[in-house]
């Protein structure tokens, strides 16, 4: 009878255990979990704190007795794995309740310990009222503090997904909320030109953004609360949540002699096998492959963790299965806004030396004549050879989830732009358009790859040739133009464009702008078919003004 031991009992560990049981009824299966809870929805913790998730029992998908009754799995909570002996195939375990230690043998071992919140080494980081958020007990401690101390303000250090979700939920508790972020933007995983709408949404909801700020020390305020020393001054607050990243809990693997990279990721193959053939690793600790680049990556998300766990269990039970990498598809609620991404960002492409081009698209979630249509911004990266997708980011109010999922599938399937354009997507006026934004992505890339159109970007506007060296044309209406326009551009409304071409110098390039990019694209097609070299501003004046205004 084979014996399988799993270290860690949350997303990856619980999934691996139940898959092992479904494949092998005869096996002895043991989960060692040093915490008090298993198989819980950690992603729901901010909403638990905010009261939207009513009670910790709503977060727990299973408990030890439930796994025993349904799957005959021996779940040992409050049991910490102290060391692994790969030669003897044993794990040294500490029973945290009884304070005794014992040795557990295994035939196959799965490492799914997850990660731990990073606490920066600074004065006062362990002061009362300073928290991290990773587990249900972490959430309980924050809830208890709020109930007992009635804070009026909260400061979140770090503006990643958890930090932004916490901001919304602290606002739901009527707290004044501050976000401290070291860089000049929230959500550093996004490109800088995709966050202006996010910044605006946070500020509109009453969140104070302290960008380009670092926290240097925390001290107790004699009158109550905490004083935060920043690189730019001081800030008083009643509680602090540190949300500055997660580090993989890979010390066990490293001490056991398993191959670990310099970031702490456990090196695995496509079967999730470590450098020891009897030990597998999944989830936050596993160094997997980035699907787009083929380079090593760590993706601390629940969905990839559960897929990896299933694959590890399959291979342990003799069912060949491969994990072909992650595209890192993610989505986030920011008050009424939705932010989503898949694949590679532009900043990542630049850092890795990947050849790419990009498009910006301002679209509505459904046809504008049906009530309630809302705008969304799409940014899509593609390779310069065949136009295949490298990554996408979307920010909008409605319909973002549907589009990012389709683009994630298109990216993973390596669809050509003409195949994306041809996708047969659901349409009715309340839900979309006959030319869905995803189809439009295909059309736009196809035109660029086939040299039917040329574009320029918001970041190039300030360096355009002077008006004497090029024609700078804004094809919006006169009223729109008068409300704001790009420096040096003249107003030639699209409806009058054809009538004015006779007197223009065809030797000069024409840079065309409109509000969102559609009219300037049409103008560029008119111009190029009349002997001009024409480029249109991707994303138009709307994107340029949003980004420039946000960068001030």
PDB file of N, CA and C in Angstrom, residues 491-528:
ATOM      1  N   UNK A 491      -6.561  71.455 -36.258  1.00  0.00           N
ATOM      2  CA  UNK A 491      -7.856  70.781 -36.292  1.00  0.00           C
ATOM      3  C   UNK A 491      -8.393  70.696 -37.728  1.00  0.00           C
ATOM      4  N   UNK A 492      -8.529  69.470 -38.209  1.00  0.00           N
ATOM      5  CA  UNK A 492      -9.157  69.206 -39.502  1.00  0.00           C
ATOM      6  C   UNK A 492     -10.194  68.110 -39.268  1.00  0.00           C
ATOM      7  N   UNK A 493     -11.442  68.450 -38.997  1.00  0.00           N
ATOM      8  CA  UNK A 493     -12.446  67.423 -38.730  1.00  0.00           C
ATOM      9  C   UNK A 493     -12.488  66.370 -39.834  1.00  0.00           C
ATOM     10  N   UNK A 494     -12.689  65.144 -39.430  1.00  0.00           N
ATOM     11  CA  UNK A 494     -12.639  64.017 -40.368  1.00  0.00           C
ATOM     12  C   UNK A 494     -13.543  64.234 -41.574  1.00  0.00           C
ATOM     13  N   UNK A 495     -14.717  64.808 -41.343  1.00  0.00           N
ATOM     14  CA  UNK A 495     -15.670  64.968 -42.451  1.00  0.00           C
ATOM     15  C   UNK A 495     -15.163  65.933 -43.517  1.00  0.00           C
ATOM     16  N   UNK A 496     -14.173  66.757 -43.165  1.00  0.00           N
ATOM     17  CA  UNK A 496     -13.632  67.719 -44.143  1.00  0.00           C
ATOM     18  C   UNK A 496     -12.268  67.306 -44.676  1.00  0.00           C
ATOM     19  N   UNK A 497     -11.744  66.180 -44.224  1.00  0.00           N
ATOM     20  CA  UNK A 497     -10.355  65.817 -44.531  1.00  0.00           C
ATOM     21  C   UNK A 497     -10.103  65.670 -46.032  1.00  0.00           C
ATOM     22  N   UNK A 498     -10.944  64.923 -46.714  1.00  0.00           N
ATOM     23  CA  UNK A 498     -10.692  64.647 -48.138  1.00  0.00           C
ATOM     24  C   UNK A 498     -10.613  65.936 -48.954  1.00  0.00           C
ATOM     25  N   UNK A 499     -11.416  66.916 -48.587  1.00  0.00           N
ATOM     26  CA  UNK A 499     -11.482  68.165 -49.360  1.00  0.00           C
ATOM     27  C   UNK A 499     -10.219  69.002 -49.223  1.00  0.00           C
ATOM     28  N   UNK A 500      -9.378  68.705 -48.202  1.00  0.00           N
ATOM     29  CA  UNK A 500      -8.215  69.554 -47.954  1.00  0.00           C
ATOM     30  C   UNK A 500      -6.894  68.928 -48.408  1.00  0.00           C
ATOM     31  N   UNK A 501      -6.937  67.728 -48.915  1.00  0.00           N
ATOM     32  CA  UNK A 501      -5.691  67.019 -49.213  1.00  0.00           C
ATOM     33  C   UNK A 501      -4.917  67.622 -50.374  1.00  0.00           C
ATOM     34  N   UNK A 502      -5.573  68.288 -51.300  1.00  0.00           N
ATOM     35  CA  UNK A 502      -4.907  68.757 -52.519  1.00  0.00           C
ATOM     36  C   UNK A 502      -3.738  69.684 -52.217  1.00  0.00           C
ATOM     37  N   UNK A 503      -3.853  70.476 -51.170  1.00  0.00           N
ATOM     38  CA  UNK A 503      -2.799  71.438 -50.886  1.00  0.00           C
ATOM     39  C   UNK A 503      -1.728  70.950 -49.931  1.00  0.00           C
ATOM     40  N   UNK A 504      -1.763  69.679 -49.537  1.00  0.00           N
ATOM     41  CA  UNK A 504      -0.809  69.164 -48.558  1.00  0.00           C
ATOM     42  C   UNK A 504       0.413  68.564 -49.246  1.00  0.00           C
ATOM     43  N   UNK A 505       1.544  68.655 -48.561  1.00  0.00           N
ATOM     44  CA  UNK A 505       2.820  68.144 -49.075  1.00  0.00           C
ATOM     45  C   UNK A 505       2.928  66.652 -48.780  1.00  0.00           C
ATOM     46  N   UNK A 506       2.882  65.846 -49.826  1.00  0.00           N
ATOM     47  CA  UNK A 506       2.929  64.387 -49.641  1.00  0.00           C
ATOM     48  C   UNK A 506       4.311  63.881 -49.218  1.00  0.00           C
ATOM     49  N   UNK A 507       5.304  64.746 -49.259  1.00  0.00           N
ATOM     50  CA  UNK A 507       6.649  64.341 -48.822  1.00  0.00           C
ATOM     51  C   UNK A 507       6.771  64.339 -47.294  1.00  0.00           C
ATOM     52  N   UNK A 508       5.819  64.982 -46.631  1.00  0.00           N
ATOM     53  CA  UNK A 508       5.863  65.054 -45.168  1.00  0.00           C
ATOM     54  C   UNK A 508       4.971  63.979 -44.544  1.00  0.00           C
ATOM     55  N   UNK A 509       5.467  63.308 -43.496  1.00  0.00           N
ATOM     56  CA  UNK A 509       4.592  62.350 -42.804  1.00  0.00           C
ATOM     57  C   UNK A 509       3.449  63.076 -42.107  1.00  0.00           C
ATOM     58  N   UNK A 510       2.327  62.378 -41.965  1.00  0.00           N
ATOM     59  CA  UNK A 510       1.160  62.952 -41.300  1.00  0.00           C
ATOM     60  C   UNK A 510       0.880  62.152 -40.021  1.00  0.00           C
ATOM     61  N   UNK A 511       0.882  62.854 -38.897  1.00  0.00           N
ATOM     62  CA  UNK A 511       0.553  62.239 -37.609  1.00  0.00           C
ATOM     63  C   UNK A 511      -0.878  62.651 -37.266  1.00  0.00           C
ATOM     64  N   UNK A 512      -1.751  61.660 -37.084  1.00  0.00           N
ATOM     65  CA  UNK A 512      -3.179  61.925 -36.934  1.00  0.00           C
ATOM     66  C   UNK A 512      -3.641  61.531 -35.528  1.00  0.00           C
ATOM     67  N   UNK A 513      -4.490  62.366 -34.965  1.00  0.00           N
ATOM     68  CA  UNK A 513      -5.014  62.119 -33.631  1.00  0.00           C
ATOM     69  C   UNK A 513      -6.531  62.315 -33.608  1.00  0.00           C
ATOM     70  N   UNK A 514      -7.205  61.557 -32.731  1.00  0.00           N
ATOM     71  CA  UNK A 514      -8.615  61.801 -32.422  1.00  0.00           C
ATOM     72  C   UNK A 514      -8.821  61.499 -30.939  1.00  0.00           C
ATOM     73  N   UNK A 515     -10.039  61.268 -30.522  1.00  0.00           N
ATOM     74  CA  UNK A 515     -10.310  61.069 -29.107  1.00  0.00           C
ATOM     75  C   UNK A 515      -9.829  59.712 -28.608  1.00  0.00           C
ATOM     76  N   UNK A 516     -10.210  58.630 -29.300  1.00  0.00           N
ATOM     77  CA  UNK A 516      -9.865  57.292 -28.823  1.00  0.00           C
ATOM     78  C   UNK A 516      -9.099  56.440 -29.804  1.00  0.00           C
ATOM     79  N   UNK A 517      -8.952  56.886 -31.049  1.00  0.00           N
ATOM     80  CA  UNK A 517      -8.171  56.149 -32.032  1.00  0.00           C
ATOM     81  C   UNK A 517      -8.929  55.724 -33.270  1.00  0.00           C
ATOM     82  N   UNK A 518     -10.260  55.657 -33.219  1.00  0.00           N
ATOM     83  CA  UNK A 518     -11.020  55.141 -34.358  1.00  0.00           C
ATOM     84  C   UNK A 518     -11.014  56.125 -35.529  1.00  0.00           C
ATOM     85  N   UNK A 519     -11.368  57.387 -35.255  1.00  0.00           N
ATOM     86  CA  UNK A 519     -11.420  58.354 -36.355  1.00  0.00           C
ATOM     87  C   UNK A 519     -10.035  58.612 -36.954  1.00  0.00           C
ATOM     88  N   UNK A 520      -9.012  58.598 -36.123  1.00  0.00           N
ATOM     89  CA  UNK A 520      -7.663  58.811 -36.662  1.00  0.00           C
ATOM     90  C   UNK A 520      -7.208  57.613 -37.484  1.00  0.00           C
ATOM     91  N   UNK A 521      -7.660  56.422 -37.124  1.00  0.00           N
ATOM     92  CA  UNK A 521      -7.378  55.238 -37.948  1.00  0.00           C
ATOM     93  C   UNK A 521      -8.034  55.383 -39.329  1.00  0.00           C
ATOM     94  N   UNK A 522      -9.287  55.812 -39.326  1.00  0.00           N
ATOM     95  CA  UNK A 522      -9.980  56.025 -40.610  1.00  0.00           C
ATOM     96  C   UNK A 522      -9.258  57.090 -41.431  1.00  0.00           C
ATOM     97  N   UNK A 523      -8.859  58.166 -40.757  1.00  0.00           N
ATOM     98  CA  UNK A 523      -8.133  59.229 -41.453  1.00  0.00           C
ATOM     99  C   UNK A 523      -6.813  58.715 -42.017  1.00  0.00           C
ATOM    100  N   UNK A 524      -6.116  57.878 -41.267  1.00  0.00           N
ATOM    101  CA  UNK A 524      -4.840  57.328 -41.744  1.00  0.00           C
ATOM    102  C   UNK A 524      -5.041  56.472 -42.986  1.00  0.00           C
ATOM    103  N   UNK A 525      -6.134  55.736 -43.032  1.00  0.00           N
ATOM    104  CA  UNK A 525      -6.415  54.923 -44.221  1.00  0.00           C
ATOM    105  C   UNK A 525      -6.712  55.834 -45.429  1.00  0.00           C
ATOM    106  N   UNK A 526      -7.459  56.901 -45.193  1.00  0.00           N
ATOM    107  CA  UNK A 526      -7.723  57.856 -46.283  1.00  0.00           C
ATOM    108  C   UNK A 526      -6.407  58.439 -46.798  1.00  0.00           C
ATOM    109  N   UNK A 527      -5.573  58.874 -45.892  1.00  0.00           N
ATOM    110  CA  UNK A 527      -4.326  59.523 -46.256  1.00  0.00           C
ATOM    111  C   UNK A 527      -3.371  58.573 -46.977  1.00  0.00           C
ATOM    112  N   UNK A 528      -3.234  57.363 -46.452  1.00  0.00           N
ATOM    113  CA  UNK A 528      -2.287  56.412 -47.064  1.00  0.00           C
ATOM    114  C   UNK A 528      -2.713  56.048 -48.480  1.00  0.00           C
TER     115      UNK A 528
END
